[in-house]
Coordinates of C-alpha atoms in Angstrom, one line a residue:
Q1 CA 86.2 -23.0 -165.7
P2 CA 88.1 -26.0 -167.1
P3 CA 90.4 -25.2 -170.0
Y4 CA 89.2 -26.2 -173.5
L5 CA 91.6 -27.8 -175.9
F6 CA 91.5 -26.9 -179.6
R7 CA 93.5 -28.4 -182.3
A8 CA 94.4 -27.1 -185.8
T9 CA 95.8 -29.2 -188.6
G10 CA 97.3 -28.2 -191.9
R11 CA 99.4 -29.2 -194.8
A12 CA 102.2 -27.5 -196.7
L13 CA 103.7 -28.5 -200.0
I14 CA 107.5 -28.7 -199.6
F15 CA 108.4 -30.2 -203.0
D16 CA 105.9 -30.4 -205.8
G17 CA 107.7 -33.4 -207.5
F18 CA 105.5 -35.0 -210.2
L19 CA 102.8 -32.3 -209.7
R20 CA 105.0 -30.0 -211.9
V21 CA 103.8 -32.0 -214.9
W22 CA 100.6 -33.7 -213.6
Q23 CA 97.8 -31.3 -212.8
E24 CA 94.3 -32.5 -212.2
A25 CA 92.6 -29.4 -210.9
E26 CA 90.2 -29.3 -213.7
E27 CA 89.1 -32.9 -213.1
K28 CA 88.2 -32.5 -209.5
N29 CA 84.6 -32.7 -208.5
D30 CA 82.4 -32.5 -205.4
D31 CA 81.2 -36.1 -205.7
A32 CA 84.4 -38.0 -206.0
W33 CA 86.1 -39.5 -203.0
Q34 CA 89.8 -40.3 -203.0
P35 CA 91.1 -43.0 -200.7
T36 CA 94.0 -41.9 -198.4
G37 CA 94.7 -45.4 -197.0
S38 CA 93.9 -49.0 -197.2
L39 CA 90.7 -50.8 -196.4
G40 CA 89.0 -49.6 -193.2
E41 CA 91.0 -46.3 -193.0
S42 CA 89.6 -42.9 -193.4
R43 CA 89.0 -41.1 -196.7
E44 CA 88.9 -37.5 -197.6
W45 CA 87.3 -35.4 -200.4
A46 CA 89.2 -35.1 -203.6
D47 CA 88.7 -31.3 -203.7
D48 CA 90.1 -30.5 -200.3
E49 CA 92.5 -27.7 -200.4
P50 CA 95.6 -27.7 -198.2
Q51 CA 95.1 -25.6 -195.1
A52 CA 98.1 -23.3 -194.3
L53 CA 98.7 -22.7 -190.6
P54 CA 100.2 -19.5 -189.1
E55 CA 103.6 -19.7 -187.3
L56 CA 103.0 -20.2 -183.6
N57 CA 105.3 -20.5 -180.6
A58 CA 105.0 -23.0 -177.7
N59 CA 102.8 -21.7 -174.8
E60 CA 101.8 -18.7 -176.8
L61 CA 98.5 -17.0 -175.7
L62 CA 96.0 -16.6 -178.4
D63 CA 93.0 -14.3 -178.6
L64 CA 89.6 -15.7 -179.6
L65 CA 88.4 -13.7 -182.5
A66 CA 85.4 -15.8 -183.3
L67 CA 83.8 -19.1 -182.3
I68 CA 81.9 -20.7 -185.2
P69 CA 80.4 -24.1 -184.1
T70 CA 79.7 -26.5 -186.9
Q71 CA 78.1 -30.0 -186.9
H72 CA 80.0 -32.8 -188.5
F73 CA 78.4 -36.0 -189.7
T74 CA 80.4 -39.2 -190.0
Q75 CA 80.9 -40.0 -193.7
P76 CA 80.8 -43.5 -195.1
P77 CA 84.0 -45.0 -196.5
G78 CA 84.8 -43.7 -200.0
R79 CA 84.7 -45.6 -203.2
Y80 CA 87.9 -47.0 -204.6
T81 CA 89.7 -46.0 -207.7
E82 CA 91.2 -48.8 -209.8
S83 CA 94.7 -48.0 -208.4
A84 CA 93.4 -47.9 -204.8
L85 CA 91.6 -51.3 -205.3
V86 CA 94.8 -52.8 -206.6
K87 CA 96.6 -51.5 -203.5
A88 CA 94.0 -53.0 -201.2
M89 CA 94.2 -56.4 -203.0
E90 CA 98.0 -56.3 -202.5
E91 CA 97.7 -55.6 -198.8
R92 CA 95.2 -58.5 -198.4
G93 CA 97.1 -60.9 -200.5
I94 CA 94.3 -61.2 -203.1
G95 CA 95.5 -62.2 -206.5
R96 CA 98.9 -61.5 -208.1
P97 CA 100.2 -58.6 -210.1
S98 CA 99.5 -60.5 -213.3
T99 CA 95.8 -60.9 -212.3
Y100 CA 94.9 -57.5 -210.9
A101 CA 93.9 -56.0 -214.3
A102 CA 91.9 -59.1 -215.3
I103 CA 90.0 -59.0 -212.0
I104 CA 89.0 -55.4 -212.4
K105 CA 88.1 -56.0 -216.1
T106 CA 85.9 -58.9 -215.2
L107 CA 84.0 -56.8 -212.6
K108 CA 83.3 -54.1 -215.2
D109 CA 82.5 -56.5 -218.1
R110 CA 79.9 -58.3 -216.0
D111 CA 78.3 -55.1 -214.9
Y112 CA 79.2 -55.7 -211.2
V113 CA 80.7 -52.2 -211.0
I114 CA 80.7 -49.1 -213.1
L115 CA 83.4 -46.4 -213.4
E116 CA 81.9 -43.1 -212.4
K117 CA 84.1 -40.0 -212.0
R118 CA 87.3 -42.1 -211.7
V119 CA 85.8 -44.3 -208.9
L120 CA 84.3 -47.8 -209.0
S121 CA 80.7 -47.9 -207.8
P122 CA 78.8 -51.2 -207.3
T123 CA 75.7 -51.8 -209.4
P124 CA 72.5 -53.5 -208.0
L125 CA 73.6 -56.6 -209.8
G126 CA 77.0 -56.5 -208.2
E127 CA 75.6 -56.0 -204.7
A128 CA 73.0 -58.8 -205.1
T129 CA 75.7 -61.1 -206.5
C130 CA 78.1 -60.4 -203.6
D131 CA 75.4 -60.9 -201.0
A132 CA 74.3 -64.2 -202.6
L133 CA 77.9 -65.5 -202.8
I134 CA 78.7 -64.6 -199.2
A135 CA 75.6 -66.4 -198.0
A136 CA 76.4 -69.5 -200.0
F137 CA 80.2 -69.6 -199.8
P138 CA 81.3 -67.7 -196.7
E139 CA 84.7 -69.4 -196.5
V140 CA 85.5 -68.9 -200.2
M141 CA 84.4 -65.2 -200.0
D142 CA 86.5 -64.5 -197.0
Y143 CA 89.4 -62.2 -197.7
Q144 CA 91.9 -64.6 -196.2
F145 CA 90.8 -67.5 -198.4
T146 CA 92.6 -66.3 -201.6
A147 CA 95.7 -65.6 -199.7
Q148 CA 95.6 -69.1 -198.1
V149 CA 95.2 -70.7 -201.5
E150 CA 98.2 -68.7 -202.8
D151 CA 100.3 -70.0 -200.0
W152 CA 99.1 -73.6 -200.8
L153 CA 100.2 -73.2 -204.4
D154 CA 103.6 -71.8 -203.3
D155 CA 104.1 -74.8 -201.0
V156 CA 103.2 -77.2 -203.8
S157 CA 105.6 -75.5 -206.2
R158 CA 108.4 -75.9 -203.7
G159 CA 107.5 -79.5 -203.0
E160 CA 106.5 -78.8 -199.4
R161 CA 102.9 -79.8 -199.8
D162 CA 101.3 -82.7 -201.7
W163 CA 99.1 -81.4 -204.5
V164 CA 96.4 -84.1 -203.9
Q165 CA 96.0 -83.1 -200.3
A166 CA 95.9 -79.5 -201.2
L167 CA 93.0 -80.1 -203.7
Q168 CA 91.1 -82.3 -201.2
A169 CA 91.5 -79.6 -198.5
F170 CA 89.8 -77.2 -200.8
Y171 CA 87.3 -79.3 -202.8
D172 CA 85.7 -81.4 -200.1
P173 CA 84.2 -78.5 -198.1
F174 CA 83.6 -76.6 -201.4
A175 CA 81.6 -79.5 -202.9
Q176 CA 79.3 -79.5 -199.8
A177 CA 78.8 -75.8 -200.0
L178 CA 78.0 -76.1 -203.7
Q179 CA 75.2 -78.6 -203.1
A180 CA 73.6 -76.3 -200.5
A181 CA 74.2 -73.1 -202.6
P182 CA 71.0 -73.1 -204.7
A183 CA 68.7 -73.1 -201.7
K184 CA 70.7 -70.3 -200.0
M185 CA 71.0 -68.2 -203.1
A186 CA 67.3 -68.5 -203.9
A187 CA 66.5 -66.0 -201.2
F188 CA 68.2 -63.2 -203.2
P189 CA 66.1 -61.8 -206.1
K190 CA 67.8 -61.8 -209.5
Q191 CA 68.9 -58.4 -210.7
P192 CA 68.9 -57.4 -214.4
R193 CA 72.1 -56.4 -216.1
V194 CA 71.6 -52.6 -216.7
P195 CA 74.4 -50.8 -218.5
A196 CA 75.9 -47.6 -217.3
A197 CA 74.9 -44.3 -219.0
S198 CA 78.4 -43.8 -220.3
R199 CA 82.0 -44.9 -219.7
E200 CA 84.6 -42.6 -218.5
D201 CA 87.2 -43.8 -221.0
G202 CA 84.7 -43.9 -223.9
S203 CA 85.7 -47.4 -224.9
P204 CA 82.9 -49.9 -226.0
R205 CA 81.8 -52.6 -223.6
K206 CA 80.9 -56.1 -224.5
K207 CA 77.3 -57.3 -224.7
R208 CA 75.8 -53.9 -224.6
S209 CA 75.1 -53.1 -228.2
S210 CA 71.6 -54.5 -228.1
R211 CA 70.7 -52.6 -225.0
R212 CA 72.1 -49.4 -226.4
Q213 CA 70.0 -49.8 -229.5
T214 CA 66.9 -50.4 -227.5
S215 CA 67.5 -47.1 -225.6
A216 CA 68.2 -45.3 -228.9
K217 CA 64.8 -46.4 -230.3
Q218 CA 63.0 -44.4 -227.6
P219 CA 61.6 -41.1 -229.1
A220 CA 63.5 -38.0 -228.4
D221 CA 61.8 -35.2 -226.5
P222 CA 62.2 -31.9 -228.3
N223 CA 61.4 -30.1 -225.1
V224 CA 64.4 -31.5 -223.2
L225 CA 67.7 -30.4 -224.7
C226 CA 71.2 -31.7 -224.1
P227 CA 73.2 -29.3 -221.9
K228 CA 76.3 -30.1 -224.0
C229 CA 75.2 -29.9 -227.6
G230 CA 71.6 -28.8 -227.5
A231 CA 70.2 -31.9 -229.2
P232 CA 66.9 -33.5 -228.0
M233 CA 67.3 -36.0 -225.3
V234 CA 66.1 -39.6 -224.9
K235 CA 64.8 -41.2 -221.7
R236 CA 67.2 -44.0 -220.7
H237 CA 67.6 -46.4 -217.8
G238 CA 70.7 -46.7 -215.6
P239 CA 71.7 -48.4 -212.4
R240 CA 70.2 -45.6 -210.4
G241 CA 66.9 -45.3 -212.4
E242 CA 65.8 -43.3 -215.3
F243 CA 67.7 -40.3 -216.7
W244 CA 67.8 -38.2 -219.9
G245 CA 70.6 -39.1 -222.3
C246 CA 71.6 -37.2 -225.5
S247 CA 70.1 -38.6 -228.7
K248 CA 73.5 -38.2 -230.3
Y249 CA 75.2 -40.7 -228.0
P250 CA 78.0 -42.0 -228.2
K251 CA 79.2 -38.8 -230.1
C252 CA 77.8 -36.7 -227.2
K253 CA 77.6 -38.1 -223.7
G254 CA 75.4 -35.3 -222.2
T255 CA 73.0 -36.4 -219.4
R256 CA 70.3 -34.8 -217.3
N257 CA 68.4 -36.0 -214.3
I258 CA 64.7 -36.7 -214.7
G259 CA 62.9 -33.6 -213.4
G260 CA 66.1 -31.7 -212.8
E261 CA 68.6 -29.5 -214.5
G262 CA 71.8 -31.4 -213.8

């Protein structure tokens, strides 16, 4: 019989460094992904525990104690945290250090993404907007476009490129795409701006007071109690559909799934 090759991997903490003062064990959850690399690279679960390996010698014969076959399904790429998104923009030459925070803030303020369990998740509005923009402005939405414009601006600042020619190189094709954009974007249905159930940092968001008041006017159900404070809950609407929210929001941010306990 042909030999079978098995592989074991593990990690060992040699120096704890900043972990001596920064512990996040209580914040880890089963649903959060943590990026371990740049765009296109693999991710791993945030709650993976380091696997210690026994000491082995080269060419050592091992006894098979048990063979437990398991099926592994390919997982989709993980969502990005804000810091991981900044790193990805740096690697692709998108924006500048002075604009990273403003870019992420705009995505959240316009409800294109929401911050859930420390990761950024796209909303239906964000996905529809992205698809429509890619269809209407494929060159502008290309990752390399922003980096190219940054190079143009650097050349203009050094006097190596005429600023009029730089504007024409951008605006002429953009003006043509802009004229054709309404017809291309009409194929994508408009998505309503639906606010998130709560924000991780607890800070208020712009243009949401009226929607929150509308949700608060819904009658509370005395048969559905908040898992955090025990108050009656109110049926609300979020990016992923209806859910139960605490009637004492924003003082209490307890939530429950419709028809479930969580």
